[in-house]
Amino acid sequence: MQVPSGYGLHPQSYTAPSGHYSQGPEKMTSLPLDSQCDDYYSGLYRVPTQNVVTPNTASPQPGAQQMYGSVPPAPHVVGSTLGSFQGAGSSASHLHTSASQPYSSFVNHYNSPAMYSDNSSVAAQGFPSTCGHYALSTVSNAAYPSVSYPSLPAGDPYGQQMFTSQNAPTVRPIRDNSFSGQNTAISHPSPLPPPPSQQYHQQQSLSGYSTFAWSASGLPSTQDNLIQNHTSLATANNPTNPVADTLSCSVMQNVQPPKSSPVVSAVLSGASSTRTPAASRPVEPLASVARPSELLQQKGVDSSSTTSSASPMPNSYDALEGGSYPDMLSSSASSPAPDPAPAPAPAPAAPQPSKMAKPFGYGYPALQPGYQNAAAPLNSGVPPGSPAYSGFQQYAQYPGMNQLSSSLGGLSLQSSSQPESLRPVNLTQERNILPMTPVWAPVPNLNLDLKKLNCSPDSFRCTLTNIPQTQALLNKAKLPLGLLLHPFRDLTQLPVITSNTIVRCRSCRTYINPFVSFIDQRRWKCNLCYRVNDVPEEFMYNPLTRSYGEPHKRPEVQNSTVEFIASSDYMLRPPQPAVYLFVLDVSHNAVEAGYLTILCQSLLENLDKLPGDSRTRIGFMTFDSTIHFYNLQEGLSQPQMLIVSDIDDVFLPTPDSLLVNLYESKELIKDLLNALPNMFTNTRETHSALGPALQAAFKLMSPTGGRVSVFQTQLPSLGAGLLQSREDPNQRSSTKVVQHLGPATDFYKKLALDCSGQQTAVDLFLLSSQYSDLASLACMSKYSAGCIYYYPSFHYTHNPSQAEKLQKDLKRYLTRKIGFEAVMRIRCTKGLSMHTFHGNFFVRSTDLLSLANINPDAGFAVQLSIEESLTDTSLVCFQTALLYTSSKGERRIRVHTLCLPVVSALADVYAGADVQASICLLANMAVDRSISSSLSDARDALVNAVVDSLSAYGSTVSNLQHSGLIAPSSLKLFPLYVLALLKQKAFRTGTSTRLDDRVYAMCQIKCQPLVHLMKMIHPNLYRIDRLTDEGAIHVNDRVVPQPPLQKLSAEKLTRDGAFLMDCGSVFYIWIGKSCDSNFIEDVLGYPNFASIPQKMTHLPELDTLSSERARSFITWLRDNRPLNPILHVVKDESPAKTEFFQHLIEDRTEAAFSYYEFLLHIQQQICK
Amino acid sequence: MAFTFAAFCYMLSLVLCAALIFFAIWHIIAFDELRTDFKNPIDQCNPVHALVLPEYSIHSLFCIMFLCAQEWLTLGLNVPLLFYHFWRYFHCPADSSELAYDPPVVMNADTLSYCQKEAWCKLAFYLLSFFYYLYCMIYTLVSS
């Protein structure tokens, strides 16, 4: 309903939305939590918009949300759904699960609008409830009664109702597209809740999509996105949208009002915004109604759902509109109009009345109106009063703009930006090369319009923001050309688009993006291959503005990062459920280290937050010299342990019951987790048969795919894949050859390739106190797209900081978003080609990476070359498309598009150099080089990279005298960062470095995203004993001081100060010997320097201003990264200070240059 | 006109050279399929591996035969390739089973184009040697 209203065709619809809005506000608050909901969506897809909204409310707790989907009290769901439209309210998570299943069955259901209508009606009621899923559910239930639901019996009714609702949604989608306006209208008009559910059904069915379906569907879809499981939410949303939907709706509405302003984006943003708040997962509001069914099915049956879903596609539009609107508005800046706040507010005011009406009766009556509205909406979407055509006019204008912008692309900025980034800097004379504030990514020199549209540098970055025209020019510049990607990053807002046709170029399959040009209303020109394509009919309708004929205002064309809900065309098989297998080392060594206690505890705490839906499966294996399986089949009184001692020919003792449904067997799983830490306490088994255990895990996982988490504490010593110690401790500080950086055996690589083929990723947790040949073991994760964690000298009591780190890492690891059976394709403008990829994956084809799993902490790098001259274009674009199955069983495509100008002058190439990206790419290349050739080769190559680029700059661009080392301002940090790399654990020589530490550092370089990698390479140093509020920023009502960056040199460490070093995964606080005792007392809570303990890992919560400042600063730093860094307080003259001092990379060490010496060395090399 | 050992060597090499030409063409097709995305590197590399060892052994057999037949010129022409094969064989990743073509690496554009070039060069070499062997066979048969 809202959606339609969103379209704005009819005034009525608007009002209705407003109603939602009112509710919405409440939901809004809740929304943040919902963010997690995103996962849920799958079930409700159609609902999307509404769902989205709701999800937010519901989702607040990501984990919880998911849980909801599956767990949520069915009753609630039912009731809620029944009561309020579907519930919207109910929708709330509870329903979802139940609802979802019904949906799945629904395929047919689409027809039955009743559900939706209900939802819509409910929505009003539901909304409030939505905030807390549960709460909502209850509320919704309450609401329900009043609504039609009463008719719906709890369990059974659901099925039917659900179906109906689902049906409706599916229908809607299509209609939505066409009618979206109508739908909204319908819902709005319907204001009168009264109509019993049955009536609704009838009406809906009658109306077909139009009124009810739409209203309902629209909402549902959003909800779906958010909650899939939350179907109930969806219902809630619909009606409710109030909350979530309200957001969306309200947004929509709000947006519309603003219509004069570009509303388009609003849709997406709305949805996204709602989601964003919640967790990382941006909700995808858009999901179409039809999908929901799928989602639901997921729980029940996946495959069936998929088929059904296909039809729903149309709904998606609606969903998009509805869901997206809200999101767009609230969250994103993209839509000019409404900020989140405004959106809700406006919505509420107007909406409320409408809501009231909408709830039930309106919906039905409205339906027809909705249809009518549909036509109208277009107008509304456009400037008021203007006819539908107005849209066209705008459209026409747009292309013009586009062309202009593209033609100006390279030029506009240059004049202004070049001066600063090209300013020659004499490195040997500039003492303070490091800026006081963190280094930001350079902004490509594009015109303002394109700049606004461009992809965030956090997700997508190029080492040269001005692409040289020819390979010859690139060779002259001697700078690396490549991309750094963080494609699955947690986003706070993400437009989610459900539509039955995903518009792509017919020849190169590029997804439509903001940088294509529209030749006329009906045709667009691909920006990668320049083919002219037709604009499909469906694309002409803009769900955000509810107008027709403005394809350039669709969310896909307004956002460079979007997510599509993919149809069954994008599936090779039904989306897999989330499957988690834990393979645990329980040999004597492992039991000694005591990691089992921490792992089991973490799992118990986060069991409900594991991403997944009702199909989620989980299993456990342990191994020492034998392999132990655990039968957790539902119905057993306690977990059954099955031991396989034949490690030469591993077999699965019972193929069925080793991976069990998380929800059905939850009690057994909990029993097992409680028992595990004590089961092996007296073991005398010292051998470790890792290889056979992995083979068994592969057999277990291969039917479905999923994630295998391996915990290993020593060298594998039995069976296939056994390893010998290769490290010679005497060579640790050798300056010459570092050997054994490559794997000793192909076993793990082959296993990983097999796993990758079966969509299984292997994550390795290595907790070892001795050499464990990480170089060989890491292969199991490298080629299966897993991740690697390494905890040297782990012991749960002797090394509490490692234990705490493991605990925090596990929490993140278990609860973070996850995508299954993913592939990522990177496309670039004709003329450019990719030639080497870095990261954890298997390269399937020249531009296709196969990723069994994708996690939000994975980064990738790509090296590019210029194959053909780019003289006939002024802009180049790069697009990554990540196709994955969400933990809710939805197939989704996340698309990022980056646009960069092409330049023909060498000076411009230097002006656009992105030094951080270049360093990260060089680090990746150096890792490859050290494995394929040797470490010293890699080090030489790093030094040469600086020497070559600076000498090329000096000889071609700068006209200054040669008295010093001249670098363009954009590259002034280049030598410093390269020096930092040379002193990094991965590449340093002459300093004692354990082989495993070195290999782990290399693994991190390969698979960490740029932001984290930069902190690892060049830590940030702050002085924290004199924090002031000067320049402080405000985050969530907290004042966060922003101390200036200090250079990494002991000369900055004054004895009377305290310094914080942020190394990415670890924080050090160094306390000087004569540090101000006030600081020690106020912040550390000790009377004087002498009384500070050697091992201190927490700052006490003291009620003093300086303590508050220090803590808020550290908390702020921590909040910005996925892994919770451990804090070490290091006293001057404590033995731990070497750990701290090794990061002071500007200082001279026994084996390496100081920064100044390094500059002189470079200068010498250049002069040669 | 005499059927010498040398003549026999050339006749045998002629037949085997045809097989080598077939292998080279097969390699070219295989890498082309990889490049155009028709096949998964894992599926593709296994059969490619299966052909690598036979190719190397056949070529080594040539060299041994020509050595025995004291055909120094022919041997001289083949020795560079022989050394190249030895170099490839002992410089491949970890286990020998993987031989030259490593699935995770082969899709790297540099590696792939290197492999393709290698296959084309070998095809050219084998083709030329085919006609050279033919000529030499007739020459030895006729000359004596």
PDB file of C-alpha atoms in Angstrom, chain A residues 72 108 122 171 394 410 536 636 804 931 1144:
ATOM      1  CA  PRO A  72       9.705 -16.575  16.638  1.00  0.00           C
ATOM      2  CA  ASN A 108      -0.368 -20.089  -6.102  1.00  0.00           C
ATOM      3  CA  VAL A 122      -2.665  -4.689  10.536  1.00  0.00           C
ATOM      4  CA  VAL A 171       0.692 -10.845  -7.938  1.00  0.00           C
ATOM      5  CA  GLN A 394      12.920  15.187 -17.185  1.00  0.00           C
ATOM      6  CA  GLY A 410      38.318  14.372 -17.021  1.00  0.00           C
ATOM      7  CA  PRO A 536      12.916  -2.884 -21.012  1.00  0.00           C
ATOM      8  CA  LEU A 636      18.029 -38.684  20.898  1.00  0.00           C
ATOM      9  CA  GLU A 804      40.219 -12.621  24.988  1.00  0.00           C
ATOM     10  CA  ILE A 931      56.593 -17.161  -2.554  1.00  0.00           C
ATOM     11  CA  LEU A1144      58.105   2.656  15.227  1.00  0.00           C
TER      12      LEU A1144
END
